[in-house]
Short mmCIF file of C-alpha atoms in Angstrom, two decimals:
data_model
loop_
_atom_site.label_atom_id
_atom_site.label_comp_id
_atom_site.label_asym_id
_atom_site.label_seq_id
_atom_site.Cartn_x
_atom_site.Cartn_y
_atom_site.Cartn_z
CA UNK A 205 60.18 44.30 43.61
CA UNK A 206 57.98 42.96 40.80
CA UNK A 207 55.77 40.52 42.63
CA UNK A 208 52.28 39.89 41.44
CA UNK A 209 49.47 39.27 43.96
CA UNK A 210 47.11 37.01 41.95
CA UNK A 211 43.67 35.21 42.72
CA UNK A 212 43.13 31.82 40.79
CA UNK A 213 40.18 29.42 41.25
CA UNK A 214 41.35 25.76 41.19
CA UNK A 215 38.56 22.94 41.96
CA UNK A 216 41.09 20.68 43.35
CA UNK A 217 41.68 23.19 46.25
CA UNK A 218 38.12 22.98 47.48
CA UNK A 219 37.67 21.88 50.93
CA UNK A 220 41.48 22.15 51.62
CA UNK A 221 43.53 24.12 53.88
CA UNK A 222 46.23 26.70 52.84
CA UNK A 223 49.02 25.10 54.93
CA UNK A 224 48.27 21.70 53.12
CA UNK A 225 48.88 23.31 49.63
CA UNK A 226 51.61 24.60 47.66
CA UNK A 227 51.86 26.00 43.98
CA UNK A 228 54.67 24.85 41.89
CA UNK A 229 55.48 27.49 39.54
CA UNK A 230 57.67 27.25 36.26
CA UNK A 231 59.40 30.14 34.64
CA UNK A 232 58.82 29.67 30.92
CA UNK A 233 62.08 31.54 29.84
CA UNK A 234 64.53 29.86 32.18
CA UNK A 235 62.68 26.57 33.24
CA UNK A 236 63.42 27.41 36.96
CA UNK A 237 60.96 25.82 39.43
CA UNK A 238 59.76 27.61 42.65
CA UNK A 239 57.49 26.51 45.37
CA UNK A 240 54.75 29.06 46.39
CA UNK A 241 52.95 29.17 49.82
CA UNK A 242 49.30 30.03 49.58
CA UNK A 243 48.51 33.47 51.03
CA UNK A 244 44.62 32.93 51.55
CA UNK A 245 42.10 30.25 50.27
CA UNK A 246 38.36 30.16 49.97
CA UNK A 247 37.88 26.36 50.77
CA UNK A 248 34.19 26.97 49.26
CA UNK A 249 35.13 27.89 45.93
CA UNK A 250 38.85 26.99 45.67
CA UNK A 251 39.91 30.42 45.06
CA UNK A 252 43.66 31.05 46.05
CA UNK A 253 45.38 34.16 46.69
CA UNK A 254 49.09 33.99 46.03
CA UNK A 255 52.16 36.22 45.44
CA UNK A 256 54.03 34.99 42.52
CA UNK A 257 57.68 36.45 41.41
CA UNK A 258 56.80 35.88 37.84
CA UNK A 259 53.93 34.43 35.47
CA UNK A 260 54.49 30.75 34.32
CA UNK A 261 52.76 27.40 34.38
CA UNK A 262 51.40 26.29 37.79
CA UNK A 263 50.59 23.11 39.45
CA UNK A 264 48.70 22.67 42.75
CA UNK A 265 50.65 20.38 45.13
CA UNK A 266 48.71 18.79 48.24
CA UNK A 267 51.12 18.14 50.95
CA UNK A 268 48.59 16.23 53.02
CA UNK A 269 47.99 13.62 50.27
CA UNK A 270 49.11 10.02 51.07
CA UNK A 271 51.69 8.67 48.89
CA UNK A 272 51.37 5.04 47.79
CA UNK A 273 54.61 3.22 46.65
CA UNK A 274 54.96 0.02 44.92
CA UNK A 275 58.03 -2.18 45.10
CA UNK A 276 58.93 -4.80 42.45
CA UNK A 277 61.74 -7.11 42.21
CA UNK A 278 64.68 -6.06 39.89
CA UNK A 279 63.94 -8.78 37.21
CA UNK A 280 60.27 -7.68 36.89
CA UNK A 281 61.55 -4.17 36.32
CA UNK A 282 64.00 -5.23 33.76
CA UNK A 283 61.13 -7.14 31.88
CA UNK A 284 58.89 -4.25 31.85
CA UNK A 285 61.64 -1.89 30.54
CA UNK A 286 62.68 -4.37 27.73
CA UNK A 287 58.95 -4.89 26.70
CA UNK A 288 58.57 -1.24 26.00
#
């Protein structure tokens, strides 16, 4: 089937749980983005074992991270855009 089983060490994965993480993988030829679940993790070293459908650029996503949003009024947003 062409899938690749790989191990990659990512410091940001230390002390994390596999179910809280995803890898975002980008196909360098098509730009297609896929999300990969983590097969295994060593929380001490940050080593991840994953199965990839192809090789490409990866980014580690933490599903447990809190997201902070800021709201601004429309006038302030327009001013910021015009100032750029």
